[in-house]
Structures are given as structure tokens and as C-alpha cells.
mmCIF file with all atom_site columns, C-alpha atoms in Angstrom:
data_model
loop_
_atom_site.group_PDB
_atom_site.id
_atom_site.type_symbol
_atom_site.label_atom_id
_atom_site.label_alt_id
_atom_site.label_comp_id
_atom_site.label_asym_id
_atom_site.label_entity_id
_atom_site.label_seq_id
_atom_site.pdbx_PDB_ins_code
_atom_site.Cartn_x
_atom_site.Cartn_y
_atom_site.Cartn_z
_atom_site.occupancy
_atom_site.B_iso_or_equiv
_atom_site.pdbx_formal_charge
_atom_site.auth_seq_id
_atom_site.auth_comp_id
_atom_site.auth_asym_id
_atom_site.auth_atom_id
_atom_site.pdbx_PDB_model_num
ATOM 1   C CA . UNK A 1 1   ? -11.885 -28.226 2.437   1.00 56.00 ? 15  UNK A CA 1
ATOM 2   C CA . UNK A 1 2   ? -11.824 -27.308 -1.222  1.00 70.00 ? 16  UNK A CA 1
ATOM 3   C CA . UNK A 1 3   ? -8.818  -26.554 -3.401  1.00 84.00 ? 17  UNK A CA 1
ATOM 4   C CA . UNK A 1 4   ? -10.220 -23.202 -4.519  1.00 88.00 ? 18  UNK A CA 1
ATOM 5   C CA . UNK A 1 5   ? -11.797 -20.154 -2.892  1.00 90.00 ? 19  UNK A CA 1
ATOM 6   C CA . UNK A 1 6   ? -13.385 -16.942 -4.108  1.00 91.00 ? 20  UNK A CA 1
ATOM 7   C CA . UNK A 1 7   ? -10.829 -14.166 -3.993  1.00 93.00 ? 21  UNK A CA 1
ATOM 8   C CA . UNK A 1 8   ? -13.054 -11.723 -2.085  1.00 91.00 ? 22  UNK A CA 1
ATOM 9   C CA . UNK A 1 9   ? -13.841 -14.338 0.560   1.00 92.00 ? 23  UNK A CA 1
ATOM 10  C CA . UNK A 1 10  ? -10.189 -15.363 0.812   1.00 92.00 ? 24  UNK A CA 1
ATOM 11  C CA . UNK A 1 11  ? -9.021  -11.747 1.261   1.00 92.00 ? 25  UNK A CA 1
ATOM 12  C CA . UNK A 1 12  ? -11.557 -11.301 4.052   1.00 92.00 ? 26  UNK A CA 1
ATOM 13  C CA . UNK A 1 13  ? -10.890 -14.682 5.692   1.00 92.00 ? 27  UNK A CA 1
ATOM 14  C CA . UNK A 1 14  ? -7.122  -14.078 5.591   1.00 91.00 ? 28  UNK A CA 1
ATOM 15  C CA . UNK A 1 15  ? -7.669  -10.762 7.411   1.00 92.00 ? 29  UNK A CA 1
ATOM 16  C CA . UNK A 1 16  ? -6.245  -8.624  4.602   1.00 91.00 ? 30  UNK A CA 1
ATOM 17  C CA . UNK A 1 17  ? -9.504  -6.624  4.579   1.00 91.00 ? 31  UNK A CA 1
ATOM 18  C CA . UNK A 1 18  ? -11.761 -5.963  7.576   1.00 93.00 ? 32  UNK A CA 1
ATOM 19  C CA . UNK A 1 19  ? -14.973 -6.766  5.738   1.00 92.00 ? 33  UNK A CA 1
ATOM 20  C CA . UNK A 1 20  ? -15.896 -8.841  2.738   1.00 92.00 ? 34  UNK A CA 1
ATOM 21  C CA . UNK A 1 21  ? -17.538 -5.832  1.099   1.00 93.00 ? 35  UNK A CA 1
ATOM 22  C CA . UNK A 1 22  ? -14.238 -3.919  1.321   1.00 92.00 ? 36  UNK A CA 1
ATOM 23  C CA . UNK A 1 23  ? -12.476 -6.869  -0.310  1.00 91.00 ? 37  UNK A CA 1
ATOM 24  C CA . UNK A 1 24  ? -15.137 -7.061  -2.995  1.00 92.00 ? 38  UNK A CA 1
ATOM 25  C CA . UNK A 1 25  ? -14.941 -3.317  -3.721  1.00 92.00 ? 39  UNK A CA 1
ATOM 26  C CA . UNK A 1 26  ? -11.148 -3.511  -3.962  1.00 92.00 ? 40  UNK A CA 1
ATOM 27  C CA . UNK A 1 27  ? -11.513 -6.242  -6.594  1.00 91.00 ? 41  UNK A CA 1
ATOM 28  C CA . UNK A 1 28  ? -14.138 -4.269  -8.511  1.00 92.00 ? 42  UNK A CA 1
ATOM 29  C CA . UNK A 1 29  ? -11.961 -1.136  -8.499  1.00 91.00 ? 43  UNK A CA 1
ATOM 30  C CA . UNK A 1 30  ? -8.918  -2.933  -9.917  1.00 90.00 ? 44  UNK A CA 1
ATOM 31  C CA . UNK A 1 31  ? -6.818  -2.939  -6.749  1.00 91.00 ? 45  UNK A CA 1
ATOM 32  C CA . UNK A 1 32  ? -6.509  -6.748  -6.556  1.00 92.00 ? 46  UNK A CA 1
ATOM 33  C CA . UNK A 1 33  ? -4.626  -8.824  -9.097  1.00 91.00 ? 47  UNK A CA 1
ATOM 34  C CA . UNK A 1 34  ? -3.591  -12.443 -9.428  1.00 91.00 ? 48  UNK A CA 1
ATOM 35  C CA . UNK A 1 35  ? -0.650  -13.170 -11.678 1.00 86.00 ? 49  UNK A CA 1
ATOM 36  C CA . UNK A 1 36  ? -0.533  -9.528  -12.771 1.00 86.00 ? 50  UNK A CA 1
ATOM 37  C CA . UNK A 1 37  ? -4.142  -9.505  -14.035 1.00 87.00 ? 51  UNK A CA 1
ATOM 38  C CA . UNK A 1 38  ? -6.898  -7.568  -12.253 1.00 90.00 ? 52  UNK A CA 1
ATOM 39  C CA . UNK A 1 39  ? -9.573  -9.949  -11.027 1.00 88.00 ? 53  UNK A CA 1
ATOM 40  C CA . UNK A 1 40  ? -13.264 -9.748  -10.210 1.00 91.00 ? 54  UNK A CA 1
ATOM 41  C CA . UNK A 1 41  ? -14.519 -10.716 -6.732  1.00 90.00 ? 55  UNK A CA 1
ATOM 42  C CA . UNK A 1 42  ? -15.807 -14.046 -8.042  1.00 90.00 ? 56  UNK A CA 1
ATOM 43  C CA . UNK A 1 43  ? -12.394 -15.180 -9.333  1.00 90.00 ? 57  UNK A CA 1
ATOM 44  C CA . UNK A 1 44  ? -11.150 -18.365 -7.699  1.00 91.00 ? 58  UNK A CA 1
ATOM 45  C CA . UNK A 1 45  ? -7.691  -18.560 -6.153  1.00 92.00 ? 59  UNK A CA 1
ATOM 46  C CA . UNK A 1 46  ? -5.783  -21.761 -5.563  1.00 91.00 ? 60  UNK A CA 1
ATOM 47  C CA . UNK A 1 47  ? -2.747  -22.748 -3.522  1.00 91.00 ? 61  UNK A CA 1
ATOM 48  C CA . UNK A 1 48  ? 0.416   -21.238 -4.993  1.00 90.00 ? 62  UNK A CA 1
ATOM 49  C CA . UNK A 1 49  ? -1.237  -18.136 -6.510  1.00 90.00 ? 63  UNK A CA 1
ATOM 50  C CA . UNK A 1 50  ? 0.348   -14.769 -5.762  1.00 91.00 ? 64  UNK A CA 1
ATOM 51  C CA . UNK A 1 51  ? -2.283  -12.162 -4.907  1.00 92.00 ? 65  UNK A CA 1
ATOM 52  C CA . UNK A 1 52  ? -1.298  -8.482  -5.163  1.00 91.00 ? 66  UNK A CA 1
ATOM 53  C CA . UNK A 1 53  ? -3.316  -5.894  -3.242  1.00 91.00 ? 67  UNK A CA 1
ATOM 54  C CA . UNK A 1 54  ? -2.844  -2.154  -3.816  1.00 89.00 ? 68  UNK A CA 1
ATOM 55  C CA . UNK A 1 55  ? -3.327  -0.243  -0.593  1.00 84.00 ? 69  UNK A CA 1
ATOM 56  C CA . UNK A 1 56  ? -2.047  3.263   -1.077  1.00 77.00 ? 70  UNK A CA 1
ATOM 57  C CA . UNK A 1 57  ? 0.848   3.995   -1.198  1.00 77.00 ? 71  UNK A CA 1
ATOM 58  C CA . UNK A 1 58  ? 2.190   0.439   -1.685  1.00 81.00 ? 72  UNK A CA 1
ATOM 59  C CA . UNK A 1 59  ? 1.290   -2.890  -3.265  1.00 86.00 ? 73  UNK A CA 1
ATOM 60  C CA . UNK A 1 60  ? 1.306   -5.898  -0.949  1.00 88.00 ? 74  UNK A CA 1
ATOM 61  C CA . UNK A 1 61  ? 1.895   -9.390  -2.371  1.00 91.00 ? 75  UNK A CA 1
ATOM 62  C CA . UNK A 1 62  ? 0.722   -12.606 -0.725  1.00 91.00 ? 76  UNK A CA 1
ATOM 63  C CA . UNK A 1 63  ? 1.364   -16.221 -1.721  1.00 92.00 ? 77  UNK A CA 1
ATOM 64  C CA . UNK A 1 64  ? -1.668  -18.421 -1.053  1.00 92.00 ? 78  UNK A CA 1
ATOM 65  C CA . UNK A 1 65  ? -0.731  -21.382 1.165   1.00 91.00 ? 79  UNK A CA 1
ATOM 66  C CA . UNK A 1 66  ? -4.258  -22.440 2.074   1.00 90.00 ? 80  UNK A CA 1
ATOM 67  C CA . UNK A 1 67  ? -7.613  -21.661 0.468   1.00 92.00 ? 81  UNK A CA 1
ATOM 68  C CA . UNK A 1 68  ? -10.196 -20.690 3.069   1.00 90.00 ? 82  UNK A CA 1
ATOM 69  C CA . UNK A 1 69  ? -13.547 -18.938 2.927   1.00 88.00 ? 83  UNK A CA 1
ATOM 70  C CA . UNK A 1 70  ? -14.240 -18.782 6.673   1.00 90.00 ? 84  UNK A CA 1
ATOM 71  C CA . UNK A 1 71  ? -12.444 -16.187 8.784   1.00 90.00 ? 85  UNK A CA 1
ATOM 72  C CA . UNK A 1 72  ? -9.819  -17.642 11.118  1.00 88.00 ? 86  UNK A CA 1
ATOM 73  C CA . UNK A 1 73  ? -8.041  -16.349 14.188  1.00 89.00 ? 87  UNK A CA 1
ATOM 74  C CA . UNK A 1 74  ? -4.991  -14.148 13.764  1.00 88.00 ? 88  UNK A CA 1
ATOM 75  C CA . UNK A 1 75  ? -2.657  -16.851 15.075  1.00 92.00 ? 89  UNK A CA 1
ATOM 76  C CA . UNK A 1 76  ? -3.576  -19.128 12.122  1.00 90.00 ? 90  UNK A CA 1
ATOM 77  C CA . UNK A 1 77  ? -2.698  -16.518 9.453   1.00 90.00 ? 91  UNK A CA 1
ATOM 78  C CA . UNK A 1 78  ? 0.872   -17.860 8.844   1.00 90.00 ? 92  UNK A CA 1
ATOM 79  C CA . UNK A 1 79  ? -0.745  -21.105 7.642   1.00 91.00 ? 93  UNK A CA 1
ATOM 80  C CA . UNK A 1 80  ? -3.020  -19.228 5.201   1.00 90.00 ? 94  UNK A CA 1
ATOM 81  C CA . UNK A 1 81  ? -0.586  -16.986 3.306   1.00 91.00 ? 95  UNK A CA 1
ATOM 82  C CA . UNK A 1 82  ? 3.044   -15.941 3.035   1.00 90.00 ? 96  UNK A CA 1
ATOM 83  C CA . UNK A 1 83  ? 3.836   -12.252 2.713   1.00 86.00 ? 97  UNK A CA 1
ATOM 84  C CA . UNK A 1 84  ? 6.106   -11.888 -0.347  1.00 86.00 ? 98  UNK A CA 1
ATOM 85  C CA . UNK A 1 85  ? 5.962   -8.093  -0.599  1.00 82.00 ? 99  UNK A CA 1
ATOM 86  C CA . UNK A 1 86  ? 9.195   -6.588  -1.952  1.00 82.00 ? 100 UNK A CA 1
ATOM 87  C CA . UNK A 1 87  ? 11.414  -4.662  0.468   1.00 79.00 ? 101 UNK A CA 1
ATOM 88  C CA . UNK A 1 88  ? 11.272  -1.683  -1.928  1.00 81.00 ? 102 UNK A CA 1
ATOM 89  C CA . UNK A 1 89  ? 7.547   -1.349  -1.210  1.00 78.00 ? 103 UNK A CA 1
ATOM 90  C CA . UNK A 1 90  ? 8.159   -1.110  2.531   1.00 76.00 ? 104 UNK A CA 1
ATOM 91  C CA . UNK A 1 91  ? 10.792  1.570   1.924   1.00 79.00 ? 105 UNK A CA 1
ATOM 92  C CA . UNK A 1 92  ? 8.145   3.515   0.004   1.00 75.00 ? 106 UNK A CA 1
ATOM 93  C CA . UNK A 1 93  ? 5.768   3.110   2.946   1.00 75.00 ? 107 UNK A CA 1
ATOM 94  C CA . UNK A 1 94  ? 8.403   4.359   5.389   1.00 75.00 ? 108 UNK A CA 1
ATOM 95  C CA . UNK A 1 95  ? 9.115   7.385   3.197   1.00 74.00 ? 109 UNK A CA 1
ATOM 96  C CA . UNK A 1 96  ? 5.427   8.289   3.140   1.00 70.00 ? 110 UNK A CA 1
ATOM 97  C CA . UNK A 1 97  ? 5.262   7.963   6.935   1.00 72.00 ? 111 UNK A CA 1
ATOM 98  C CA . UNK A 1 98  ? 8.257   10.249  7.360   1.00 72.00 ? 112 UNK A CA 1
ATOM 99  C CA . UNK A 1 99  ? 6.867   12.892  5.017   1.00 68.00 ? 113 UNK A CA 1
ATOM 100 C CA . UNK A 1 100 ? 3.381   12.452  6.556   1.00 57.00 ? 114 UNK A CA 1
ATOM 101 C CA . UNK A 1 101 ? 1.966   15.722  5.240   1.00 52.00 ? 115 UNK A CA 1
ATOM 102 C CA . UNK A 1 102 ? 2.153   14.774  1.542   1.00 54.00 ? 116 UNK A CA 1
ATOM 103 C CA . UNK A 1 103 ? -0.987  12.622  1.585   1.00 57.00 ? 117 UNK A CA 1
ATOM 104 C CA . UNK A 1 104 ? -3.262  14.157  4.200   1.00 59.00 ? 118 UNK A CA 1
ATOM 105 C CA . UNK A 1 105 ? -6.311  12.172  5.179   1.00 64.00 ? 119 UNK A CA 1
ATOM 106 C CA . UNK A 1 106 ? -9.494  13.666  3.854   1.00 65.00 ? 120 UNK A CA 1
ATOM 107 C CA . UNK A 1 107 ? -11.501 15.374  6.554   1.00 63.00 ? 121 UNK A CA 1
ATOM 108 C CA . UNK A 1 108 ? -8.533  15.850  8.869   1.00 72.00 ? 122 UNK A CA 1
ATOM 109 C CA . UNK A 1 109 ? -9.063  19.595  8.727   1.00 76.00 ? 123 UNK A CA 1
ATOM 110 C CA . UNK A 1 110 ? -6.880  22.393  7.576   1.00 80.00 ? 124 UNK A CA 1
ATOM 111 C CA . UNK A 1 111 ? -3.155  22.065  7.990   1.00 78.00 ? 125 UNK A CA 1
ATOM 112 C CA . UNK A 1 112 ? -1.690  23.757  11.036  1.00 83.00 ? 126 UNK A CA 1
ATOM 113 C CA . UNK A 1 113 ? 0.910   26.487  10.674  1.00 87.00 ? 127 UNK A CA 1
ATOM 114 C CA . UNK A 1 114 ? 3.612   23.888  11.362  1.00 85.00 ? 128 UNK A CA 1
ATOM 115 C CA . UNK A 1 115 ? 2.155   21.558  8.680   1.00 80.00 ? 129 UNK A CA 1
ATOM 116 C CA . UNK A 1 116 ? 2.008   24.428  6.195   1.00 82.00 ? 130 UNK A CA 1
ATOM 117 C CA . UNK A 1 117 ? 5.653   25.311  6.789   1.00 85.00 ? 131 UNK A CA 1
ATOM 118 C CA . UNK A 1 118 ? 6.668   21.679  6.403   1.00 81.00 ? 132 UNK A CA 1
ATOM 119 C CA . UNK A 1 119 ? 4.716   21.429  3.124   1.00 79.00 ? 133 UNK A CA 1
ATOM 120 C CA . UNK A 1 120 ? 6.251   24.645  1.822   1.00 81.00 ? 134 UNK A CA 1
ATOM 121 C CA . UNK A 1 121 ? 9.733   23.438  2.730   1.00 80.00 ? 135 UNK A CA 1
ATOM 122 C CA . UNK A 1 122 ? 9.074   20.144  0.951   1.00 76.00 ? 136 UNK A CA 1
ATOM 123 C CA . UNK A 1 123 ? 7.646   21.694  -2.202  1.00 76.00 ? 137 UNK A CA 1
ATOM 124 C CA . UNK A 1 124 ? 10.001  24.683  -2.416  1.00 71.00 ? 138 UNK A CA 1
ATOM 125 C CA . UNK A 1 125 ? 13.291  23.823  -0.705  1.00 62.00 ? 139 UNK A CA 1
ATOM 126 C CA . UNK A 1 126 ? 15.548  26.601  0.447   1.00 60.00 ? 140 UNK A CA 1
ATOM 127 C CA . UNK A 1 127 ? 16.671  28.641  -2.503  1.00 53.00 ? 141 UNK A CA 1
ATOM 128 C CA . UNK A 1 128 ? 20.382  28.716  -2.992  1.00 51.00 ? 142 UNK A CA 1
ATOM 129 C CA . UNK A 1 129 ? 21.345  32.128  -4.270  1.00 53.00 ? 143 UNK A CA 1
ATOM 130 C CA . UNK A 1 130 ? 24.658  31.945  -6.017  1.00 52.00 ? 144 UNK A CA 1
ATOM 131 C CA . UNK A 1 131 ? 26.092  34.826  -7.892  1.00 55.00 ? 145 UNK A CA 1
ATOM 132 C CA . UNK A 1 132 ? 27.409  33.611  -11.198 1.00 53.00 ? 146 UNK A CA 1
ATOM 133 C CA . UNK A 1 133 ? 30.569  35.627  -10.662 1.00 53.00 ? 147 UNK A CA 1
ATOM 134 C CA . UNK A 1 134 ? 31.324  34.022  -7.296  1.00 55.00 ? 148 UNK A CA 1
ATOM 135 C CA . UNK A 1 135 ? 30.655  30.504  -8.482  1.00 52.00 ? 149 UNK A CA 1
ATOM 136 C CA . UNK A 1 136 ? 32.869  30.615  -11.500 1.00 54.00 ? 150 UNK A CA 1
ATOM 137 C CA . UNK A 1 137 ? 35.483  33.038  -10.234 1.00 54.00 ? 151 UNK A CA 1
ATOM 138 C CA . UNK A 1 138 ? 38.835  31.744  -11.330 1.00 56.00 ? 152 UNK A CA 1
ATOM 139 C CA . UNK A 1 139 ? 41.681  33.038  -9.248  1.00 52.00 ? 153 UNK A CA 1
#
């Protein structure tokens, strides 16, 4: 076992991406960084590096515990990396799940009438009509 591994192979082997080509494309498109710097697929990671992966709408962070280039079973993943993603990121993920209609998946068709109403309510909340006289009426 070596002390270093290619970042695209490590991302695939650690089951962060389903395929190595997806991991490689993520690196090429600037969605993977090590130490705050975007890296190419051929960049080597070592034990102790913190790898950040942008998967919309949040950025996951993983601390490398073991450098591997061969895919392992899911039960061995805790030995490979430690998830150090900030709690704020998960709150952002939960908010996007709750609001669901904000980022519709491409090809999911037109919004239903219910979706449209929810989007309209989100974009243009209920107007509060206050008469200036009533609001500032001093009695």
C-alpha cells in the first residue's frame, strides 16, 4: 500500500462518486479541492489531507485516513475517510429539501398547479396592505 493516491481514484474508491469518470469530471470542472485549491484528477492525496467536494447545493469535506485506489466495501469506508463537513452545510441541504421546488431537476416536466402556487408564494409572499394612516395613527 502506497502513501499517496490519485484524487480521482480515491474519490471513486471511497464511494464519494459512483464512477471514476464522474470523479474525474468533478475535478476537471473545479468541484474538488484539497487545502482550498482546485485540483486536477491526477493530483495525489496523502493521509491527513482534507478533500472538499461541491455537490450542489452543499460542499462536503472529507479527511483522508487511508489512501486507496481500489474500491472497497461500504463497511470499510470509516477506515478510509472521516466526514468533517460543517453542520451549516447540512442545514443548507435541509433547507433546500424543504423548499424542494426552488431547484427543480431538469427534465422533470412542467410544474404542477400545486408546484406553481408554492413557487409563487415563495417568490412573492402575501402582500401586507397597510394604510399609512392606520399604521401611524396616534390616538
